[in-house]
JSON list of C-alpha atoms in Angstrom, two decimals:
[
{"chain": "A", "resi": 1, "resn": "MET", "atom": "CA", "xyz": [7.36, 21.07, -9.94]},
{"chain": "A", "resi": 2, "resn": "LEU", "atom": "CA", "xyz": [8.29, 19.62, -13.34]},
{"chain": "A", "resi": 3, "resn": "PRO", "atom": "CA", "xyz": [8.92, 15.88, -13.67]},
{"chain": "A", "resi": 4, "resn": "ARG", "atom": "CA", "xyz": [12.57, 14.82, -14.01]},
{"chain": "A", "resi": 5, "resn": "ASP", "atom": "CA", "xyz": [11.90, 13.22, -17.39]},
{"chain": "A", "resi": 6, "resn": "VAL", "atom": "CA", "xyz": [9.51, 15.60, -19.14]},
{"chain": "A", "resi": 7, "resn": "ALA", "atom": "CA", "xyz": [9.39, 13.50, -22.32]},
{"chain": "A", "resi": 8, "resn": "ALA", "atom": "CA", "xyz": [8.43, 10.35, -20.44]},
{"chain": "A", "resi": 9, "resn": "ALA", "atom": "CA", "xyz": [5.73, 12.19, -18.48]},
{"chain": "A", "resi": 10, "resn": "GLU", "atom": "CA", "xyz": [4.30, 13.63, -21.70]},
{"chain": "A", "resi": 11, "resn": "LYS", "atom": "CA", "xyz": [4.29, 10.15, -23.22]},
{"chain": "A", "resi": 12, "resn": "VAL", "atom": "CA", "xyz": [2.13, 8.99, -20.31]},
{"chain": "A", "resi": 13, "resn": "ARG", "atom": "CA", "xyz": [-0.26, 11.92, -20.68]},
{"chain": "A", "resi": 14, "resn": "GLU", "atom": "CA", "xyz": [-0.59, 11.25, -24.42]},
{"chain": "A", "resi": 15, "resn": "TRP", "atom": "CA", "xyz": [-1.44, 7.63, -23.71]},
{"chain": "A", "resi": 16, "resn": "VAL", "atom": "CA", "xyz": [-4.02, 8.69, -21.10]},
{"chain": "A", "resi": 17, "resn": "ARG", "atom": "CA", "xyz": [-5.74, 10.83, -23.71]},
{"chain": "A", "resi": 18, "resn": "GLU", "atom": "CA", "xyz": [-5.85, 7.91, -26.15]},
{"chain": "A", "resi": 19, "resn": "GLY", "atom": "CA", "xyz": [-6.70, 5.21, -23.59]},
{"chain": "A", "resi": 20, "resn": "GLY", "atom": "CA", "xyz": [-5.56, 1.61, -23.29]},
{"chain": "A", "resi": 21, "resn": "GLU", "atom": "CA", "xyz": [-3.02, -0.23, -21.17]},
{"chain": "A", "resi": 22, "resn": "PHE", "atom": "CA", "xyz": [0.27, 1.55, -20.69]},
{"chain": "A", "resi": 23, "resn": "TYR", "atom": "CA", "xyz": [3.72, -0.09, -20.65]},
{"chain": "A", "resi": 24, "resn": "GLY", "atom": "CA", "xyz": [5.83, 2.01, -18.32]},
{"chain": "A", "resi": 25, "resn": "VAL", "atom": "CA", "xyz": [8.32, -0.56, -17.05]},
{"chain": "A", "resi": 26, "resn": "GLY", "atom": "CA", "xyz": [11.43, 1.10, -15.67]},
{"chain": "A", "resi": 27, "resn": "LEU", "atom": "CA", "xyz": [10.44, 4.66, -16.64]},
{"chain": "A", "resi": 28, "resn": "ASP", "atom": "CA", "xyz": [11.65, 7.65, -14.62]},
{"chain": "A", "resi": 29, "resn": "LEU", "atom": "CA", "xyz": [8.47, 9.61, -13.83]},
{"chain": "A", "resi": 30, "resn": "ARG", "atom": "CA", "xyz": [9.63, 11.36, -10.67]},
{"chain": "A", "resi": 31, "resn": "GLY", "atom": "CA", "xyz": [7.71, 14.49, -9.75]},
{"chain": "A", "resi": 32, "resn": "ALA", "atom": "CA", "xyz": [4.92, 14.09, -12.34]},
{"chain": "A", "resi": 33, "resn": "ASP", "atom": "CA", "xyz": [1.21, 14.60, -11.66]},
{"chain": "A", "resi": 34, "resn": "PHE", "atom": "CA", "xyz": [-1.07, 11.83, -12.91]},
{"chain": "A", "resi": 35, "resn": "SER", "atom": "CA", "xyz": [-3.97, 12.46, -10.58]},
{"chain": "A", "resi": 36, "resn": "ARG", "atom": "CA", "xyz": [-7.23, 10.77, -11.63]},
{"chain": "A", "resi": 37, "resn": "CYS", "atom": "CA", "xyz": [-5.61, 8.99, -14.56]},
{"chain": "A", "resi": 38, "resn": "ASP", "atom": "CA", "xyz": [-6.83, 5.50, -15.45]},
{"chain": "A", "resi": 39, "resn": "PHE", "atom": "CA", "xyz": [-3.94, 3.02, -15.43]},
{"chain": "A", "resi": 40, "resn": "SER", "atom": "CA", "xyz": [-6.06, -0.14, -15.35]},
{"chain": "A", "resi": 41, "resn": "GLY", "atom": "CA", "xyz": [-4.04, -3.15, -16.46]},
{"chain": "A", "resi": 42, "resn": "SER", "atom": "CA", "xyz": [-0.90, -1.05, -16.99]},
{"chain": "A", "resi": 43, "resn": "TRP", "atom": "CA", "xyz": [2.69, -2.06, -16.25]},
{"chain": "A", "resi": 44, "resn": "PHE", "atom": "CA", "xyz": [4.92, 0.09, -14.03]},
{"chain": "A", "resi": 45, "resn": "SER", "atom": "CA", "xyz": [7.17, -2.60, -12.60]},
{"chain": "A", "resi": 46, "resn": "GLY", "atom": "CA", "xyz": [10.54, -1.13, -11.64]},
{"chain": "A", "resi": 47, "resn": "ALA", "atom": "CA", "xyz": [9.41, 2.40, -12.54]},
{"chain": "A", "resi": 48, "resn": "ASP", "atom": "CA", "xyz": [10.48, 5.44, -10.51]},
{"chain": "A", "resi": 49, "resn": "LEU", "atom": "CA", "xyz": [7.26, 7.08, -9.34]},
{"chain": "A", "resi": 50, "resn": "SER", "atom": "CA", "xyz": [8.76, 8.73, -6.28]},
{"chain": "A", "resi": 51, "resn": "GLY", "atom": "CA", "xyz": [7.01, 11.95, -5.33]},
{"chain": "A", "resi": 52, "resn": "VAL", "atom": "CA", "xyz": [4.39, 11.47, -8.06]},
{"chain": "A", "resi": 53, "resn": "ARG", "atom": "CA", "xyz": [0.84, 12.75, -7.48]},
{"chain": "A", "resi": 54, "resn": "LEU", "atom": "CA", "xyz": [-1.58, 9.89, -8.15]},
{"chain": "A", "resi": 55, "resn": "VAL", "atom": "CA", "xyz": [-4.60, 11.24, -6.28]},
{"chain": "A", "resi": 56, "resn": "GLY", "atom": "CA", "xyz": [-7.74, 9.34, -7.31]},
{"chain": "A", "resi": 57, "resn": "ALA", "atom": "CA", "xyz": [-5.85, 7.34, -9.93]},
{"chain": "A", "resi": 58, "resn": "GLU", "atom": "CA", "xyz": [-7.18, 3.95, -11.08]},
{"chain": "A", "resi": 59, "resn": "PHE", "atom": "CA", "xyz": [-4.77, 1.00, -10.90]},
{"chain": "A", "resi": 60, "resn": "TYR", "atom": "CA", "xyz": [-7.16, -1.94, -11.34]},
{"chain": "A", "resi": 61, "resn": "ARG", "atom": "CA", "xyz": [-5.04, -5.04, -12.07]},
{"chain": "A", "resi": 62, "resn": "ALA", "atom": "CA", "xyz": [-1.99, -2.85, -12.65]},
{"chain": "A", "resi": 63, "resn": "ASP", "atom": "CA", "xyz": [1.51, -4.24, -12.08]},
{"chain": "A", "resi": 64, "resn": "LEU", "atom": "CA", "xyz": [3.66, -2.00, -9.86]},
{"chain": "A", "resi": 65, "resn": "GLU", "atom": "CA", "xyz": [6.02, -4.71, -8.65]},
{"chain": "A", "resi": 66, "resn": "GLY", "atom": "CA", "xyz": [9.32, -3.22, -7.51]},
{"chain": "A", "resi": 67, "resn": "ALA", "atom": "CA", "xyz": [8.21, 0.34, -8.32]},
{"chain": "A", "resi": 68, "resn": "ASP", "atom": "CA", "xyz": [9.57, 3.25, -6.29]},
{"chain": "A", "resi": 69, "resn": "LEU", "atom": "CA", "xyz": [6.52, 5.06, -4.91]},
{"chain": "A", "resi": 70, "resn": "SER", "atom": "CA", "xyz": [8.32, 6.68, -2.02]},
{"chain": "A", "resi": 71, "resn": "GLY", "atom": "CA", "xyz": [6.75, 10.02, -1.13]},
{"chain": "A", "resi": 72, "resn": "ALA", "atom": "CA", "xyz": [4.01, 9.53, -3.74]},
{"chain": "A", "resi": 73, "resn": "ASP", "atom": "CA", "xyz": [0.45, 10.70, -3.08]},
{"chain": "A", "resi": 74, "resn": "LEU", "atom": "CA", "xyz": [-2.00, 7.85, -3.72]},
{"chain": "A", "resi": 75, "resn": "SER", "atom": "CA", "xyz": [-4.86, 9.40, -1.75]},
{"chain": "A", "resi": 76, "resn": "ASP", "atom": "CA", "xyz": [-8.25, 8.01, -2.84]},
{"chain": "A", "resi": 77, "resn": "ALA", "atom": "CA", "xyz": [-6.58, 5.83, -5.48]},
{"chain": "A", "resi": 78, "resn": "SER", "atom": "CA", "xyz": [-8.07, 2.48, -6.48]},
{"chain": "A", "resi": 79, "resn": "LEU", "atom": "CA", "xyz": [-5.56, -0.36, -6.08]},
{"chain": "A", "resi": 80, "resn": "VAL", "atom": "CA", "xyz": [-8.03, -3.21, -6.53]},
{"chain": "A", "resi": 81, "resn": "ARG", "atom": "CA", "xyz": [-6.20, -6.40, -7.60]},
{"chain": "A", "resi": 82, "resn": "ALA", "atom": "CA", "xyz": [-3.02, -4.39, -8.14]},
{"chain": "A", "resi": 83, "resn": "ASN", "atom": "CA", "xyz": [0.39, -5.98, -7.64]},
{"chain": "A", "resi": 84, "resn": "LEU", "atom": "CA", "xyz": [2.69, -3.87, -5.45]},
{"chain": "A", "resi": 85, "resn": "ASP", "atom": "CA", "xyz": [5.01, -6.69, -4.36]},
{"chain": "A", "resi": 86, "resn": "ASP", "atom": "CA", "xyz": [8.48, -5.46, -3.34]},
{"chain": "A", "resi": 87, "resn": "SER", "atom": "CA", "xyz": [7.56, -1.84, -4.09]},
{"chain": "A", "resi": 88, "resn": "ASP", "atom": "CA", "xyz": [8.73, 1.11, -1.99]},
{"chain": "A", "resi": 89, "resn": "LEU", "atom": "CA", "xyz": [5.92, 3.13, -0.37]},
{"chain": "A", "resi": 90, "resn": "SER", "atom": "CA", "xyz": [8.10, 4.81, 2.23]},
{"chain": "A", "resi": 91, "resn": "GLN", "atom": "CA", "xyz": [6.61, 8.16, 3.30]},
{"chain": "A", "resi": 92, "resn": "ALA", "atom": "CA", "xyz": [3.84, 7.72, 0.71]},
{"chain": "A", "resi": 93, "resn": "ARG", "atom": "CA", "xyz": [0.33, 8.98, 1.35]},
{"chain": "A", "resi": 94, "resn": "VAL", "atom": "CA", "xyz": [-2.28, 6.28, 0.70]},
{"chain": "A", "resi": 95, "resn": "THR", "atom": "CA", "xyz": [-5.16, 7.94, 2.56]},
{"chain": "A", "resi": 96, "resn": "GLY", "atom": "CA", "xyz": [-8.59, 6.63, 1.61]},
{"chain": "A", "resi": 97, "resn": "ALA", "atom": "CA", "xyz": [-7.26, 4.23, -1.01]},
{"chain": "A", "resi": 98, "resn": "ARG", "atom": "CA", "xyz": [-9.39, 1.23, -1.98]},
{"chain": "A", "resi": 99, "resn": "MET", "atom": "CA", "xyz": [-7.74, -2.17, -1.96]},
{"chain": "A", "resi": 100, "resn": "ALA", "atom": "CA", "xyz": [-9.27, -5.58, -2.65]},
{"chain": "A", "resi": 101, "resn": "LYS", "atom": "CA", "xyz": [-7.09, -8.60, -3.33]},
{"chain": "A", "resi": 102, "resn": "THR", "atom": "CA", "xyz": [-4.19, -6.16, -3.50]},
{"chain": "A", "resi": 103, "resn": "SER", "atom": "CA", "xyz": [-0.80, -7.83, -3.19]},
{"chain": "A", "resi": 104, "resn": "LEU", "atom": "CA", "xyz": [1.76, -6.03, -1.02]},
{"chain": "A", "resi": 105, "resn": "TYR", "atom": "CA", "xyz": [4.23, -8.86, -0.35]},
{"chain": "A", "resi": 106, "resn": "GLY", "atom": "CA", "xyz": [7.58, -7.52, 0.78]},
{"chain": "A", "resi": 107, "resn": "VAL", "atom": "CA", "xyz": [6.53, -3.89, 0.37]},
{"chain": "A", "resi": 108, "resn": "THR", "atom": "CA", "xyz": [8.58, -1.26, 2.22]},
{"chain": "A", "resi": 109, "resn": "ALA", "atom": "CA", "xyz": [6.19, 1.30, 3.69]},
{"chain": "A", "resi": 110, "resn": "ILE", "atom": "CA", "xyz": [8.23, 2.97, 6.41]},
{"chain": "A", "resi": 111, "resn": "GLY", "atom": "CA", "xyz": [6.40, 6.10, 7.57]},
{"chain": "A", "resi": 112, "resn": "ALA", "atom": "CA", "xyz": [3.61, 5.67, 5.01]},
{"chain": "A", "resi": 113, "resn": "VAL", "atom": "CA", "xyz": [0.15, 7.05, 5.81]},
{"chain": "A", "resi": 114, "resn": "PHE", "atom": "CA", "xyz": [-2.76, 4.63, 5.33]},
{"chain": "A", "resi": 115, "resn": "HIS", "atom": "CA", "xyz": [-5.51, 6.73, 6.97]},
{"chain": "A", "resi": 116, "resn": "GLY", "atom": "CA", "xyz": [-8.96, 5.32, 6.23]},
{"chain": "A", "resi": 117, "resn": "VAL", "atom": "CA", "xyz": [-7.74, 2.70, 3.76]},
{"chain": "A", "resi": 118, "resn": "HIS", "atom": "CA", "xyz": [-10.32, 0.04, 2.86]},
{"chain": "A", "resi": 119, "resn": "CYS", "atom": "CA", "xyz": [-8.60, -3.29, 2.26]},
{"chain": "A", "resi": 120, "resn": "VAL", "atom": "CA", "xyz": [-10.40, -6.59, 1.65]},
{"chain": "A", "resi": 121, "resn": "ASP", "atom": "CA", "xyz": [-8.58, -9.92, 1.24]},
{"chain": "A", "resi": 122, "resn": "GLY", "atom": "CA", "xyz": [-5.23, -8.22, 0.69]},
{"chain": "A", "resi": 123, "resn": "ALA", "atom": "CA", "xyz": [-1.75, -9.31, 1.70]},
{"chain": "A", "resi": 124, "resn": "PHE", "atom": "CA", "xyz": [0.80, -7.31, 3.70]},
{"chain": "A", "resi": 125, "resn": "SER", "atom": "CA", "xyz": [2.94, -10.41, 4.12]},
{"chain": "A", "resi": 126, "resn": "GLY", "atom": "CA", "xyz": [6.57, -9.49, 4.81]},
{"chain": "A", "resi": 127, "resn": "ALA", "atom": "CA", "xyz": [5.70, -5.79, 4.62]},
{"chain": "A", "resi": 128, "resn": "ASN", "atom": "CA", "xyz": [7.79, -3.26, 6.53]},
{"chain": "A", "resi": 129, "resn": "LEU", "atom": "CA", "xyz": [5.27, -0.98, 8.25]},
{"chain": "A", "resi": 130, "resn": "ARG", "atom": "CA", "xyz": [7.61, 0.51, 10.82]},
{"chain": "A", "resi": 131, "resn": "GLY", "atom": "CA", "xyz": [6.53, 4.06, 11.58]},
{"chain": "A", "resi": 132, "resn": "ALA", "atom": "CA", "xyz": [3.48, 3.74, 9.30]},
{"chain": "A", "resi": 133, "resn": "ASP", "atom": "CA", "xyz": [0.12, 5.25, 10.25]},
{"chain": "A", "resi": 134, "resn": "LEU", "atom": "CA", "xyz": [-2.93, 3.00, 9.83]},
{"chain": "A", "resi": 135, "resn": "THR", "atom": "CA", "xyz": [-5.33, 5.25, 11.74]},
{"chain": "A", "resi": 136, "resn": "GLY", "atom": "CA", "xyz": [-8.92, 4.47, 10.77]},
{"chain": "A", "resi": 137, "resn": "ALA", "atom": "CA", "xyz": [-7.93, 1.72, 8.33]},
{"chain": "A", "resi": 138, "resn": "TRP", "atom": "CA", "xyz": [-10.60, -0.93, 7.65]},
{"chain": "A", "resi": 139, "resn": "LEU", "atom": "CA", "xyz": [-9.13, -4.36, 6.99]},
{"chain": "A", "resi": 140, "resn": "ARG", "atom": "CA", "xyz": [-11.18, -7.47, 6.27]},
{"chain": "A", "resi": 141, "resn": "GLU", "atom": "CA", "xyz": [-9.48, -10.87, 6.19]},
{"chain": "A", "resi": 142, "resn": "VAL", "atom": "CA", "xyz": [-6.13, -9.26, 5.39]},
{"chain": "A", "resi": 143, "resn": "ILE", "atom": "CA", "xyz": [-2.85, -11.14, 5.75]},
{"chain": "A", "resi": 144, "resn": "PHE", "atom": "CA", "xyz": [-1.00, -8.91, 8.20]},
{"chain": "A", "resi": 145, "resn": "ARG", "atom": "CA", "xyz": [2.29, -10.74, 8.69]},
{"chain": "A", "resi": 146, "resn": "ALA", "atom": "CA", "xyz": [4.13, -7.44, 8.78]},
{"chain": "A", "resi": 147, "resn": "ASP", "atom": "CA", "xyz": [7.02, -5.79, 10.60]},
{"chain": "A", "resi": 148, "resn": "VAL", "atom": "CA", "xyz": [5.94, -2.93, 12.86]},
{"chain": "A", "resi": 149, "resn": "ASP", "atom": "CA", "xyz": [7.42, -0.97, 15.75]},
{"chain": "A", "resi": 150, "resn": "GLU", "atom": "CA", "xyz": [6.34, 1.24, 18.62]},
{"chain": "A", "resi": 151, "resn": "HIS", "atom": "CA", "xyz": [5.98, 4.15, 16.19]},
{"chain": "A", "resi": 152, "resn": "THR", "atom": "CA", "xyz": [3.42, 2.36, 13.98]},
{"chain": "A", "resi": 153, "resn": "ARG", "atom": "CA", "xyz": [-0.04, 3.80, 14.63]},
{"chain": "A", "resi": 154, "resn": "PHE", "atom": "CA", "xyz": [-3.21, 1.70, 14.79]},
{"chain": "A", "resi": 155, "resn": "ALA", "atom": "CA", "xyz": [-5.81, 4.02, 16.36]},
{"chain": "A", "resi": 156, "resn": "ASN", "atom": "CA", "xyz": [-9.34, 3.06, 15.28]},
{"chain": "A", "resi": 157, "resn": "MET", "atom": "CA", "xyz": [-8.05, 0.43, 12.86]},
{"chain": "A", "resi": 158, "resn": "HIS", "atom": "CA", "xyz": [-10.76, -2.21, 12.64]},
{"chain": "A", "resi": 159, "resn": "GLY", "atom": "CA", "xyz": [-11.75, -5.40, 10.86]},
{"chain": "A", "resi": 160, "resn": "SER", "atom": "CA", "xyz": [-10.09, -8.82, 10.77]},
{"chain": "A", "resi": 161, "resn": "VAL", "atom": "CA", "xyz": [-6.51, -9.86, 10.06]},
{"chain": "A", "resi": 162, "resn": "TYR", "atom": "CA", "xyz": [-4.27, -12.91, 9.92]},
{"chain": "A", "resi": 163, "resn": "GLY", "atom": "CA", "xyz": [-1.03, -12.88, 11.92]},
{"chain": "A", "resi": 164, "resn": "PRO", "atom": "CA", "xyz": [1.54, -13.27, 13.14]},
{"chain": "A", "resi": 165, "resn": "LEU", "atom": "CA", "xyz": [2.91, -9.75, 13.61]},
{"chain": "A", "resi": 166, "resn": "SER", "atom": "CA", "xyz": [6.61, -8.99, 14.14]},
{"chain": "A", "resi": 167, "resn": "VAL", "atom": "CA", "xyz": [7.14, -6.11, 16.58]},
{"chain": "A", "resi": 168, "resn": "HIS", "atom": "CA", "xyz": [10.57, -4.46, 16.54]},
{"chain": "A", "resi": 169, "resn": "ARG", "atom": "CA", "xyz": [11.81, -3.05, 19.83]},
{"chain": "A", "resi": 170, "resn": "GLY", "atom": "CA", "xyz": [15.31, -1.70, 19.42]},
{"chain": "A", "resi": 171, "resn": "ASP", "atom": "CA", "xyz": [17.52, -4.62, 18.41]},
{"chain": "A", "resi": 172, "resn": "SER", "atom": "CA", "xyz": [14.96, -7.25, 19.40]},
{"chain": "A", "resi": 173, "resn": "VAL", "atom": "CA", "xyz": [11.94, -8.62, 17.54]},
{"chain": "A", "resi": 174, "resn": "VAL", "atom": "CA", "xyz": [8.88, -10.13, 19.21]},
{"chain": "A", "resi": 175, "resn": "THR", "atom": "CA", "xyz": [6.60, -12.25, 17.03]},
{"chain": "A", "resi": 176, "resn": "MET", "atom": "CA", "xyz": [3.01, -12.57, 18.18]},
{"chain": "A", "resi": 177, "resn": "GLY", "atom": "CA", "xyz": [-0.28, -13.94, 16.91]},
{"chain": "A", "resi": 178, "resn": "GLY", "atom": "CA", "xyz": [-3.73, -14.91, 18.13]},
{"chain": "A", "resi": 179, "resn": "GLU", "atom": "CA", "xyz": [-4.97, -13.37, 21.36]},
{"chain": "A", "resi": 180, "resn": "THR", "atom": "CA", "xyz": [-1.59, -11.83, 22.18]},
{"chain": "A", "resi": 181, "resn": "MET", "atom": "CA", "xyz": [-1.55, -9.97, 18.87]},
{"chain": "A", "resi": 182, "resn": "ARG", "atom": "CA", "xyz": [-5.17, -8.87, 19.29]},
{"chain": "A", "resi": 183, "resn": "GLU", "atom": "CA", "xyz": [-4.50, -7.47, 22.76]},
{"chain": "A", "resi": 184, "resn": "TRP", "atom": "CA", "xyz": [-1.31, -5.74, 21.65]},
{"chain": "A", "resi": 185, "resn": "LEU", "atom": "CA", "xyz": [-3.21, -4.02, 18.85]},
{"chain": "A", "resi": 186, "resn": "ARG", "atom": "CA", "xyz": [-6.14, -3.23, 21.13]},
{"chain": "A", "resi": 187, "resn": "ASP", "atom": "CA", "xyz": [-3.77, -1.51, 23.58]},
{"chain": "A", "resi": 188, "resn": "ARG", "atom": "CA", "xyz": [-2.86, 0.80, 20.71]},
{"chain": "A", "resi": 189, "resn": "GLY", "atom": "CA", "xyz": [-6.44, 1.69, 19.81]},
{"chain": "A", "resi": 190, "resn": "ALA", "atom": "CA", "xyz": [-7.19, -0.95, 17.17]},
{"chain": "A", "resi": 191, "resn": "ARG", "atom": "CA", "xyz": [-10.41, -2.96, 17.15]},
{"chain": "A", "resi": 192, "resn": "VAL", "atom": "CA", "xyz": [-9.53, -5.98, 15.08]},
{"chain": "A", "resi": 193, "resn": "GLU", "atom": "CA", "xyz": [-10.07, -9.70, 15.31]},
{"chain": "A", "resi": 194, "resn": "VAL", "atom": "CA", "xyz": [-7.12, -11.97, 14.64]},
{"chain": "A", "resi": 195, "resn": "VAL", "atom": "CA", "xyz": [-8.42, -14.80, 12.47]},
{"chain": "A", "resi": 196, "resn": "PRO", "atom": "CA", "xyz": [-7.04, -18.34, 12.93]},
{"chain": "A", "resi": 197, "resn": "PRO", "atom": "CA", "xyz": [-4.72, -19.49, 10.11]},
{"chain": "A", "resi": 198, "resn": "ARG", "atom": "CA", "xyz": [-6.38, -20.83, 7.00]},
{"chain": "A", "resi": 199, "resn": "GLY", "atom": "CA", "xyz": [-6.32, -24.51, 6.21]},
{"chain": "A", "resi": 200, "resn": "PRO", "atom": "CA", "xyz": [-6.09, -27.58, 8.48]}
]
């Protein structure tokens, strides 16, 4: 499938060949394939990357704030220290991605697949993970103040997280933390410890 904006996609490929940080703020790159490209330190805030193949891509310290990544394939991508605040990852595939100090504040990830993700010291604060699949995810000291529902999957998710978690059940929302949150996750196949809040 050809990208919607062929000229913009070719501009990205030309930059990849030359190297360096790329400024792609607001670009329409829908449908392109940038698998295994190195976007370290690049700017894609507000860009339309929906449906883009980014398998194995490198986004170290990249800024993707507010980007539309819905339906994108980020399998095995490196998102270390990347900023994805307020981005849209709905129905995206993030299988096996590596995250460390990755910021996902306010991200919308409805139905996203996070199979086997490795996340250390990241933040899913205010994230919408309803219907997302975190099977086999490994989280270590991750802020997990997210919105989930009965369709969110946690089988074999392990590690340590900070709550509280907001569970949506129809029109009601139940907020839970501590032991209650740990047991709720355990009942759904997760093996995580809920860490006490930081600070005094």
